[in-house]
Short mmCIF file of C-alpha atoms in Angstrom, two decimals:
data_model
loop_
_atom_site.label_atom_id
_atom_site.label_comp_id
_atom_site.label_asym_id
_atom_site.label_seq_id
_atom_site.Cartn_x
_atom_site.Cartn_y
_atom_site.Cartn_z
CA UNK A 68 -36.20 -0.32 -0.05
CA UNK A 69 -34.61 2.01 2.94
CA UNK A 70 -37.87 2.42 4.65
CA UNK A 71 -38.31 -1.42 4.19
CA UNK A 72 -34.69 -2.03 5.57
CA UNK A 73 -35.73 0.29 8.32
CA UNK A 74 -39.01 -1.47 9.16
CA UNK A 75 -37.49 -5.14 8.81
CA UNK A 76 -34.50 -4.28 11.44
CA UNK A 77 -37.37 -3.17 13.91
CA UNK A 78 -38.62 -6.30 13.57
CA UNK A 79 -35.35 -8.54 13.87
CA UNK A 80 -34.16 -6.55 16.77
CA UNK A 81 -35.14 -3.15 18.78
CA UNK A 82 -36.52 -0.60 16.67
CA UNK A 83 -34.06 1.29 14.39
CA UNK A 84 -36.33 4.27 14.37
CA UNK A 85 -39.01 3.36 16.79
CA UNK A 86 -42.46 4.99 16.68
CA UNK A 87 -42.02 5.76 20.54
CA UNK A 88 -38.86 7.69 20.09
CA UNK A 89 -39.35 9.91 16.98
CA UNK A 90 -41.60 12.81 15.86
CA UNK A 91 -45.02 12.34 14.25
CA UNK A 92 -43.52 12.80 10.95
CA UNK A 93 -41.03 9.76 11.42
CA UNK A 94 -43.51 7.68 13.08
CA UNK A 95 -46.07 7.95 10.54
CA UNK A 96 -43.65 6.77 7.73
CA UNK A 97 -43.06 3.72 10.29
CA UNK A 98 -46.48 2.93 10.68
CA UNK A 99 -46.97 2.88 7.09
CA UNK A 100 -44.83 0.30 6.21
CA UNK A 101 -45.96 -2.09 9.29
CA UNK A 102 -47.85 -4.29 7.10
CA UNK A 103 -45.13 -4.72 4.55
CA UNK A 104 -43.35 -8.33 4.58
CA UNK A 105 -41.81 -10.02 7.36
CA UNK A 106 -37.83 -9.92 7.16
CA UNK A 107 -36.32 -11.96 4.62
CA UNK A 108 -32.50 -12.43 3.48
CA UNK A 109 -33.19 -11.27 -0.15
CA UNK A 110 -34.58 -7.84 1.35
CA UNK A 111 -31.25 -7.10 2.80
CA UNK A 112 -29.24 -7.69 -0.20
CA UNK A 113 -29.50 -3.88 -1.21
CA UNK A 114 -26.46 -2.32 -2.46
CA UNK A 115 -23.22 -0.59 -0.70
CA UNK A 116 -24.37 2.61 -2.34
CA UNK A 117 -28.26 2.21 -0.65
CA UNK A 118 -26.47 1.49 2.48
CA UNK A 119 -24.22 4.53 2.33
CA UNK A 120 -26.90 6.91 1.50
CA UNK A 121 -28.75 5.33 4.38
CA UNK A 122 -25.79 6.62 6.44
CA UNK A 123 -26.11 10.08 5.46
CA UNK A 124 -29.92 10.56 5.36
CA UNK A 125 -30.11 9.09 8.62
CA UNK A 126 -27.46 11.63 10.28
CA UNK A 127 -29.03 14.56 8.24
CA UNK A 128 -32.42 13.48 9.46
CA UNK A 129 -31.17 13.37 13.28
CA UNK A 130 -30.58 17.05 12.86
CA UNK A 131 -34.36 17.92 11.86
CA UNK A 132 -35.80 15.32 14.41
CA UNK A 133 -37.19 16.33 17.39
CA UNK A 134 -35.07 16.34 20.49
CA UNK A 135 -36.58 12.83 21.82
CA UNK A 136 -35.32 11.15 19.32
CA UNK A 137 -31.55 12.68 19.64
CA UNK A 138 -31.78 11.94 23.08
CA UNK A 139 -32.37 8.18 22.73
CA UNK A 140 -29.99 7.53 19.80
CA UNK A 141 -28.77 4.07 21.36
CA UNK A 142 -32.36 2.77 21.52
CA UNK A 143 -33.60 4.37 17.87
CA UNK A 144 -30.29 2.89 16.17
CA UNK A 145 -28.43 0.34 18.08
CA UNK A 146 -31.10 -1.65 19.57
CA UNK A 147 -28.85 -4.97 20.17
CA UNK A 148 -24.80 -4.53 19.67
CA UNK A 149 -24.66 -7.13 16.81
CA UNK A 150 -26.06 -7.01 13.16
CA UNK A 151 -28.15 -9.39 12.32
CA UNK A 152 -27.38 -12.73 10.54
CA UNK A 153 -28.27 -12.24 6.66
CA UNK A 154 -27.06 -8.79 6.51
CA UNK A 155 -24.15 -8.27 3.87
CA UNK A 156 -20.94 -7.42 5.58
CA UNK A 157 -20.34 -4.44 3.28
CA UNK A 158 -23.90 -3.04 5.30
CA UNK A 159 -22.34 -4.15 8.41
CA UNK A 160 -19.64 -1.83 7.80
CA UNK A 161 -21.47 0.96 6.94
CA UNK A 162 -23.88 0.45 9.86
CA UNK A 163 -21.27 0.00 12.49
CA UNK A 164 -20.19 3.38 11.10
CA UNK A 165 -23.57 4.98 11.98
CA UNK A 166 -24.23 3.23 15.05
CA UNK A 167 -20.68 4.53 16.39
CA UNK A 168 -21.67 8.10 15.05
CA UNK A 169 -25.30 8.13 16.54
CA UNK A 170 -23.81 7.39 19.64
CA UNK A 171 -21.86 10.59 19.72
CA UNK A 172 -24.51 12.90 18.36
CA UNK A 173 -24.82 14.37 21.62
CA UNK A 174 -21.78 15.58 21.63
CA UNK A 175 -21.14 16.44 18.16
CA UNK A 176 -23.04 18.61 15.63
CA UNK A 177 -24.98 16.73 13.23
CA UNK A 178 -23.94 18.59 10.45
CA UNK A 179 -20.19 17.37 11.34
CA UNK A 180 -21.62 13.54 11.74
CA UNK A 181 -22.95 14.29 8.27
CA UNK A 182 -19.79 15.09 6.79
CA UNK A 183 -17.86 12.50 8.67
CA UNK A 184 -20.67 9.72 6.81
CA UNK A 185 -20.65 11.62 3.39
CA UNK A 186 -16.60 11.01 3.40
CA UNK A 187 -17.10 7.57 4.16
CA UNK A 188 -19.14 7.00 1.34
CA UNK A 189 -16.99 8.98 -1.14
CA UNK A 190 -14.92 6.63 -3.89
CA UNK A 191 -11.55 6.26 -2.75
CA UNK A 192 -9.22 8.33 -4.58
CA UNK A 193 -5.74 7.13 -5.69
CA UNK A 194 -4.14 3.92 -5.18
CA UNK A 195 -5.46 1.66 -2.79
CA UNK A 196 -3.60 0.83 0.55
CA UNK A 197 -3.83 -0.97 3.76
CA UNK A 198 -5.25 2.06 5.59
CA UNK A 199 -8.38 1.42 3.19
CA UNK A 200 -8.76 -2.25 4.89
CA UNK A 201 -8.10 -1.26 8.56
CA UNK A 202 -11.35 -2.38 10.81
CA UNK A 203 -13.04 0.90 11.83
CA UNK A 204 -11.21 2.65 9.16
CA UNK A 205 -13.97 4.80 6.97
CA UNK A 206 -11.97 6.15 4.54
CA UNK A 207 -14.34 5.78 0.78
CA UNK A 208 -16.07 3.25 -1.14
CA UNK A 209 -14.37 1.02 -3.79
CA UNK A 210 -16.08 2.43 -7.06
CA UNK A 211 -16.10 -0.12 -9.67
CA UNK A 212 -16.79 1.64 -12.59
CA UNK A 213 -13.51 3.25 -12.06
CA UNK A 214 -11.26 0.62 -11.31
CA UNK A 215 -9.70 -2.18 -13.00
CA UNK A 216 -11.65 -4.65 -10.54
CA UNK A 217 -8.32 -6.89 -9.93
CA UNK A 218 -8.23 -9.07 -6.76
CA UNK A 219 -6.23 -7.27 -3.94
CA UNK A 220 -5.44 -10.62 -2.53
CA UNK A 221 -3.50 -13.35 -4.06
CA UNK A 222 -3.73 -16.29 -1.88
CA UNK A 223 -2.49 -18.50 -4.50
CA UNK A 224 1.47 -17.21 -5.62
CA UNK A 225 4.08 -19.63 -5.60
CA UNK A 226 7.30 -17.41 -5.02
CA UNK A 227 10.08 -19.86 -5.78
CA UNK A 228 9.95 -22.27 -8.65
CA UNK A 229 10.40 -26.07 -8.89
CA UNK A 230 13.96 -25.57 -10.02
CA UNK A 231 16.45 -22.63 -10.79
CA UNK A 232 16.19 -18.94 -9.47
CA UNK A 233 12.97 -16.67 -8.40
CA UNK A 234 12.49 -13.60 -8.90
CA UNK A 235 14.09 -11.49 -6.56
CA UNK A 236 11.85 -11.06 -3.48
CA UNK A 237 12.45 -7.47 -3.52
CA UNK A 238 11.64 -7.18 -6.83
CA UNK A 239 8.66 -9.29 -6.62
CA UNK A 240 7.34 -7.32 -3.80
CA UNK A 241 7.71 -4.08 -6.21
CA UNK A 242 5.75 -5.89 -8.67
CA UNK A 243 3.12 -6.48 -5.96
CA UNK A 244 2.76 -2.79 -5.12
CA UNK A 245 2.51 -1.80 -8.73
CA UNK A 246 -0.34 -4.70 -9.63
CA UNK A 247 -2.24 -3.45 -6.23
CA UNK A 248 -1.89 -6.70 -4.39
CA UNK A 249 -2.23 -5.68 -0.64
CA UNK A 250 -2.14 -9.49 0.77
CA UNK A 251 -0.79 -12.79 -0.20
CA UNK A 252 -0.09 -16.19 0.65
CA UNK A 253 3.31 -16.82 -0.20
CA UNK A 254 3.44 -20.52 -1.27
CA UNK A 255 6.51 -22.66 -2.01
CA UNK A 256 6.51 -25.92 -4.00
CA UNK A 257 6.61 -29.00 -2.13
CA UNK A 258 8.52 -30.74 -5.03
CA UNK A 259 11.92 -29.76 -6.23
CA UNK A 260 13.68 -30.68 -9.26
CA UNK A 261 17.02 -32.23 -8.98
CA UNK A 262 20.05 -30.17 -7.95
CA UNK A 263 22.14 -30.83 -10.88
CA UNK A 264 18.75 -30.34 -13.42
CA UNK A 265 18.65 -27.29 -15.39
CA UNK A 266 14.69 -27.15 -15.75
CA UNK A 267 12.67 -24.71 -13.67
CA UNK A 268 9.22 -26.32 -14.26
CA UNK A 269 8.59 -29.79 -14.27
CA UNK A 270 6.52 -29.72 -17.67
CA UNK A 271 9.64 -28.86 -19.26
CA UNK A 272 11.29 -32.20 -18.26
CA UNK A 273 9.46 -35.07 -18.32
CA UNK A 274 10.75 -38.00 -16.96
CA UNK A 275 12.87 -36.24 -14.60
CA UNK A 276 11.86 -36.83 -11.30
CA UNK A 277 10.61 -34.77 -8.65
CA UNK A 278 11.10 -35.24 -4.83
CA UNK A 279 9.22 -33.66 -1.53
CA UNK A 280 11.47 -30.93 -0.26
CA UNK A 281 10.80 -28.49 2.95
CA UNK A 282 13.45 -26.42 1.46
CA UNK A 283 11.17 -23.98 -0.33
CA UNK A 284 9.55 -23.20 2.66
CA UNK A 285 12.28 -22.13 4.83
CA UNK A 286 13.73 -20.40 1.63
CA UNK A 287 10.64 -18.27 1.61
CA UNK A 288 10.39 -17.87 5.24
CA UNK A 289 13.92 -16.30 5.25
CA UNK A 290 13.17 -14.14 2.25
CA UNK A 291 10.15 -12.59 4.36
CA UNK A 292 12.42 -11.83 7.61
CA UNK A 293 15.18 -10.25 5.11
CA UNK A 294 12.78 -7.78 3.26
CA UNK A 295 10.59 -7.31 6.54
CA UNK A 296 11.49 -3.26 5.96
CA UNK A 297 10.18 -3.16 2.68
CA UNK A 298 7.11 -4.40 3.43
CA UNK A 299 6.25 -2.27 6.55
CA UNK A 300 4.72 0.43 4.26
CA UNK A 301 1.19 1.18 3.50
CA UNK A 302 1.37 -0.81 0.51
CA UNK A 303 2.02 -3.73 2.14
CA UNK A 304 1.66 -6.32 1.21
CA UNK A 305 0.84 -8.17 4.26
CA UNK A 306 2.17 -11.90 3.69
CA UNK A 307 0.95 -15.45 4.72
CA UNK A 308 3.81 -18.19 4.45
CA UNK A 309 2.28 -21.16 3.46
CA UNK A 310 3.68 -24.67 4.50
CA UNK A 311 4.09 -26.64 0.98
CA UNK A 312 6.44 -29.74 2.05
CA UNK A 313 4.17 -32.37 3.10
CA UNK A 314 4.05 -35.50 1.46
CA UNK A 315 0.52 -36.86 1.53
CA UNK A 316 1.69 -40.30 1.49
CA UNK A 317 3.64 -39.98 4.22
CA UNK A 318 1.88 -38.47 7.16
CA UNK A 319 3.75 -39.55 9.77
CA UNK A 320 6.34 -36.79 8.90
CA UNK A 321 4.51 -33.81 8.41
CA UNK A 322 3.76 -32.72 12.56
CA UNK A 323 7.55 -33.19 13.08
CA UNK A 324 8.64 -31.24 10.07
CA UNK A 325 5.70 -28.59 11.03
CA UNK A 326 7.01 -28.30 14.79
CA UNK A 327 10.58 -27.52 12.94
CA UNK A 328 9.29 -24.79 11.03
CA UNK A 329 8.04 -23.26 13.82
CA UNK A 330 11.14 -23.74 16.21
CA UNK A 331 13.01 -22.10 13.22
CA UNK A 332 10.50 -19.34 12.10
CA UNK A 333 7.77 -19.18 15.42
CA UNK A 334 4.66 -17.98 14.35
CA UNK A 335 5.43 -16.83 10.74
CA UNK A 336 3.44 -20.17 8.89
CA UNK A 337 -0.31 -19.21 8.52
CA UNK A 338 -1.40 -21.40 5.68
CA UNK A 339 -0.65 -24.89 4.22
CA UNK A 340 -0.80 -25.68 0.57
CA UNK A 341 -0.53 -26.49 -2.34
CA UNK A 342 -0.83 -30.26 -1.06
CA UNK A 343 -1.32 -32.72 -3.95
CA UNK A 344 -3.93 -35.05 -3.58
CA UNK A 345 -4.04 -36.24 -6.99
CA UNK A 346 -2.12 -34.21 -9.86
CA UNK A 347 -2.18 -35.92 -13.14
CA UNK A 348 0.44 -33.19 -14.60
CA UNK A 349 2.85 -34.72 -12.50
CA UNK A 350 2.50 -38.34 -13.27
CA UNK A 351 5.62 -38.33 -15.81
CA UNK A 352 7.88 -36.66 -13.31
CA UNK A 353 7.32 -39.70 -10.92
CA UNK A 354 4.91 -37.86 -8.42
CA UNK A 355 1.09 -36.53 -8.13
CA UNK A 356 -0.33 -40.27 -7.65
CA UNK A 357 -3.74 -40.74 -6.36
CA UNK A 358 -3.49 -40.72 -2.10
CA UNK A 359 -4.64 -44.31 -1.52
CA UNK A 360 -8.19 -43.37 0.62
CA UNK A 361 -6.84 -45.80 3.99
CA UNK A 362 -3.71 -43.82 4.23
CA UNK A 363 -6.11 -40.32 4.66
CA UNK A 364 -7.26 -41.75 7.87
CA UNK A 365 -3.76 -41.04 9.23
CA UNK A 366 -3.91 -37.54 8.49
CA UNK A 367 -5.59 -37.10 11.79
CA UNK A 368 -2.71 -35.89 13.68
CA UNK A 369 -1.55 -32.90 11.44
CA UNK A 370 -5.18 -32.02 10.45
CA UNK A 371 -5.64 -31.66 14.19
CA UNK A 372 -2.65 -29.57 14.56
CA UNK A 373 -4.00 -27.29 11.78
CA UNK A 374 -7.30 -27.05 13.63
CA UNK A 375 -6.03 -26.09 16.83
CA UNK A 376 -3.76 -23.21 14.92
CA UNK A 377 -6.68 -22.13 12.85
CA UNK A 378 -4.70 -22.84 9.44
CA UNK A 379 -6.38 -23.61 6.45
CA UNK A 380 -4.81 -26.20 4.34
CA UNK A 381 -5.42 -25.93 0.36
CA UNK A 382 -5.56 -29.25 -1.71
CA UNK A 383 -5.07 -30.01 -5.22
CA UNK A 384 -7.31 -32.64 -5.93
CA UNK A 385 -7.91 -33.33 -9.87
CA UNK A 386 -11.63 -34.05 -10.42
CA UNK A 387 -10.62 -36.18 -13.25
CA UNK A 388 -9.88 -35.92 -16.92
CA UNK A 389 -11.79 -36.01 -20.24
CA UNK A 390 -12.04 -39.86 -20.37
CA UNK A 391 -13.25 -40.13 -16.89
CA UNK A 392 -14.17 -36.96 -15.68
CA UNK A 393 -15.32 -37.76 -12.04
CA UNK A 394 -12.40 -40.49 -11.84
CA UNK A 395 -11.15 -38.71 -8.89
CA UNK A 396 -14.06 -36.96 -7.16
CA UNK A 397 -14.15 -39.84 -4.41
CA UNK A 398 -10.75 -38.58 -3.22
CA UNK A 399 -11.82 -34.90 -2.05
CA UNK A 400 -15.19 -36.53 -0.98
CA UNK A 401 -13.57 -38.53 1.59
CA UNK A 402 -11.55 -35.79 2.52
CA UNK A 403 -14.28 -33.41 3.67
CA UNK A 404 -15.90 -36.53 5.08
CA UNK A 405 -13.14 -37.45 7.37
CA UNK A 406 -11.94 -33.34 8.14
CA UNK A 407 -15.25 -31.26 8.43
CA UNK A 408 -14.05 -29.37 11.03
CA UNK A 409 -11.22 -28.12 8.81
CA UNK A 410 -10.98 -24.70 6.76
CA UNK A 411 -10.28 -26.75 3.50
CA UNK A 412 -9.69 -24.98 0.51
CA UNK A 413 -10.33 -26.88 -3.08
CA UNK A 414 -7.93 -25.21 -5.37
CA UNK A 415 -8.57 -24.31 -8.92
CA UNK A 416 -12.07 -24.26 -8.97
CA UNK A 417 -12.87 -27.56 -7.48
CA UNK A 418 -10.02 -29.46 -9.30
CA UNK A 419 -10.03 -28.44 -12.57
CA UNK A 420 -6.65 -29.49 -14.48
CA UNK A 421 -5.33 -29.50 -18.00
CA UNK A 422 -6.41 -32.73 -18.66
CA UNK A 423 -10.20 -31.81 -17.77
CA UNK A 424 -12.07 -29.09 -19.58
CA UNK A 425 -15.32 -28.56 -19.02
CA UNK A 426 -17.48 -28.09 -22.46
CA UNK A 427 -20.49 -25.60 -22.82
CA UNK A 428 -23.78 -26.84 -21.57
CA UNK A 429 -25.72 -28.82 -24.01
CA UNK A 430 -29.27 -30.79 -24.23
CA UNK A 431 -26.95 -33.94 -24.41
CA UNK A 432 -24.12 -34.17 -22.36
CA UNK A 433 -20.69 -36.37 -22.30
CA UNK A 434 -18.36 -36.84 -20.92
CA UNK A 435 -18.51 -33.37 -18.56
CA UNK A 436 -20.31 -30.13 -19.01
CA UNK A 437 -19.68 -27.03 -17.12
CA UNK A 438 -23.30 -26.77 -15.77
CA UNK A 439 -22.34 -30.33 -14.20
CA UNK A 440 -19.51 -28.98 -12.87
CA UNK A 441 -20.76 -25.90 -11.47
CA UNK A 442 -23.50 -28.39 -9.71
CA UNK A 443 -20.81 -30.52 -8.24
CA UNK A 444 -19.20 -27.41 -6.42
CA UNK A 445 -22.51 -26.17 -5.28
CA UNK A 446 -23.39 -29.41 -3.90
CA UNK A 447 -20.31 -29.56 -1.91
CA UNK A 448 -20.88 -26.57 -0.93
CA UNK A 449 -24.20 -26.69 0.76
CA UNK A 450 -23.07 -29.87 2.38
CA UNK A 451 -19.78 -28.63 4.01
CA UNK A 452 -19.96 -25.25 5.43
CA UNK A 453 -16.20 -25.01 6.19
CA UNK A 454 -15.17 -25.75 2.35
CA UNK A 455 -13.81 -23.14 0.40
CA UNK A 456 -13.05 -22.95 -3.31
CA UNK A 457 -9.82 -21.26 -4.58
CA UNK A 458 -9.97 -19.33 -8.15
CA UNK A 459 -6.39 -19.64 -8.96
CA UNK A 460 -4.99 -20.36 -12.44
CA UNK A 461 -4.73 -18.70 -15.59
CA UNK A 462 -6.13 -21.90 -17.54
CA UNK A 463 -9.77 -20.88 -15.68
CA UNK A 464 -9.90 -17.33 -18.01
CA UNK A 465 -8.86 -19.41 -21.16
CA UNK A 466 -11.15 -22.45 -20.90
CA UNK A 467 -14.15 -20.76 -19.06
CA UNK A 468 -14.18 -17.41 -18.74
CA UNK A 469 -13.63 -16.30 -22.18
CA UNK A 470 -16.75 -18.85 -23.14
CA UNK A 471 -19.81 -16.89 -22.68
CA UNK A 472 -22.06 -19.85 -21.83
CA UNK A 473 -19.72 -21.39 -19.31
CA UNK A 474 -18.69 -17.83 -17.69
CA UNK A 475 -22.09 -16.98 -16.84
CA UNK A 476 -22.65 -20.29 -15.03
CA UNK A 477 -19.76 -19.73 -12.93
CA UNK A 478 -20.87 -16.29 -12.40
CA UNK A 479 -24.21 -17.59 -11.19
CA UNK A 480 -22.19 -19.45 -8.87
CA UNK A 481 -20.14 -17.05 -7.41
CA UNK A 482 -22.98 -14.73 -6.80
CA UNK A 483 -24.93 -17.54 -5.05
CA UNK A 484 -21.99 -18.52 -2.57
CA UNK A 485 -20.38 -14.94 -2.53
CA UNK A 486 -18.55 -16.45 0.95
CA UNK A 487 -17.07 -19.25 -0.35
CA UNK A 488 -14.83 -18.28 -2.91
CA UNK A 489 -10.61 -17.16 -2.90
CA UNK A 490 -8.73 -15.09 -5.37
CA UNK A 491 -5.57 -16.40 -6.58
CA UNK A 492 -3.21 -16.51 -9.85
CA UNK A 493 -1.30 -19.80 -8.95
CA UNK A 494 1.61 -17.81 -10.88
CA UNK A 495 5.50 -19.29 -10.21
CA UNK A 496 7.85 -16.47 -9.73
CA UNK A 497 10.78 -18.01 -11.93
CA UNK A 498 13.70 -15.40 -12.98
CA UNK A 499 12.83 -16.15 -16.60
CA UNK A 500 9.29 -14.36 -16.21
CA UNK A 501 8.91 -10.80 -16.36
CA UNK A 502 6.44 -8.36 -14.57
CA UNK A 503 4.03 -8.53 -17.55
CA UNK A 504 3.50 -11.98 -17.14
CA UNK A 505 2.16 -11.84 -13.61
CA UNK A 506 0.25 -8.86 -14.09
CA UNK A 507 -1.60 -10.63 -17.20
CA UNK A 508 -2.38 -13.82 -14.92
CA UNK A 509 -3.80 -11.30 -12.19
CA UNK A 510 -5.68 -9.76 -15.18
CA UNK A 511 -7.05 -13.08 -16.39
CA UNK A 512 -7.71 -14.62 -12.96
CA UNK A 513 -9.76 -11.64 -11.80
CA UNK A 514 -11.58 -11.12 -14.92
CA UNK A 515 -14.84 -12.85 -13.90
CA UNK A 516 -15.49 -10.22 -10.78
CA UNK A 517 -16.26 -7.81 -13.62
CA UNK A 518 -19.65 -9.54 -13.66
CA UNK A 519 -20.15 -10.82 -10.39
CA UNK A 520 -22.57 -8.93 -7.74
CA UNK A 521 -21.34 -6.12 -5.26
CA UNK A 522 -21.25 -8.41 -2.59
CA UNK A 523 -19.30 -11.24 -4.02
CA UNK A 524 -16.83 -8.72 -5.55
CA UNK A 525 -16.42 -7.27 -1.82
CA UNK A 526 -15.81 -10.90 -0.83
CA UNK A 527 -14.09 -12.44 -3.23
CA UNK A 528 -11.62 -9.62 -4.74
CA UNK A 529 -11.51 -7.23 -2.07
CA UNK A 530 -10.48 -10.29 0.29
CA UNK A 531 -13.37 -10.25 3.08
CA UNK A 532 -13.49 -14.17 2.44
CA UNK A 533 -9.86 -14.22 3.13
CA UNK A 534 -9.63 -12.20 6.05
CA UNK A 535 -12.40 -14.20 7.62
CA UNK A 536 -10.43 -17.57 6.42
CA UNK A 537 -6.99 -16.40 8.16
CA UNK A 538 -8.53 -14.61 10.98
CA UNK A 539 -6.86 -11.35 9.99
CA UNK A 540 -7.54 -7.87 11.44
CA UNK A 541 -8.86 -6.23 8.57
CA UNK A 542 -11.79 -5.52 6.59
CA UNK A 543 -12.72 -4.90 3.01
CA UNK A 544 -14.06 -1.37 2.14
CA UNK A 545 -17.87 -1.24 1.12
CA UNK A 546 -18.33 -0.97 -2.34
CA UNK A 547 -19.87 2.26 -3.91
#
């Protein structure tokens, strides 16, 4: 597989080990692979361990090869300065290091280079830190066999409840440190219970109306400012503030409020959501009703503002319910049709809710079965390249991941689209909840990552998809 990779890279770009630049021994190896099949994406999907081994192997081989190869390192290895399309991101990281190391080979002994590359391929020891995720930092690889495989990103964390007191921000930060969360979205909740209500959760107070509000977003921003020093260590976490205030039924108010937040907290908000397109769980609190299709046309100003600022938006859009499983699917389809250039995140694994529980696949299916649901997501991911799917909510674990038949369907989906999912818990940090509850929800929402491929694990659990979506200057370490 390694020799095939060397040869196919030579066909895709300038030769990685060109016969004209290397010894007879190396030239013979390349010539023997010359009749192998042309480049294909599946041939590039080898493990990070193989890539790391390739890096060390190449460094050692250079110390044994003829001087002509050492004097033509850029031609032998670099070819062009970009990694070809189809190469997994974890491979790109290892190859990037290899290219930088080889370009410095003339000034450094091969044994020193091999040592550096070997260190990069060694499993990370101790707690993960932001230093392991800095671009250009090669401080080891992530060993799935020795770690809990929890996500290091919580892209869906509500740091204040609907009403009542939140977990103190400094205390919550310490929870995240202990849980290994290095990056998270600080989501507000765009609706508030009445100020005279003693509820913290809307489901505990059916009949009590909740109303849209910008208060939570401002509280969150001030909390981040107040505890900035606490998050300045290598444990972070790196916080992205999310705008949760928008009332999608009244889009004319959204841009002015976005500008207000940016005036009061310049440049601090880099996400929008969770925005309710339809949320059946709120119906008994006079909220969450489906946004009329004709109103979606009037979203254009705030969606344009998001595009210009490179901000993703997360929509809570229920798929349906057990009686009518696809009742609300046209709403998300309309959004994707109207705003194809926006970074859109469909929350809760494509609109799942307490009102809709996909059943195990059977020969005769009604109302909606897990394989059908997976196909709905699959079809929309293929049609809409800017669509991402959020994996937040512990109900996914309870209803899908604990069922072996359902679980396998979603593992296959994540492996098929490893660059299109982001992790999250959907935890609501009310002061009445203990740290153990957050850790339980993180464990449950991360459980499916134990079964996915290395490529999917690195992109999703280790945050590469999130970094790309947020345009952050971080990169996930390779998987051992």
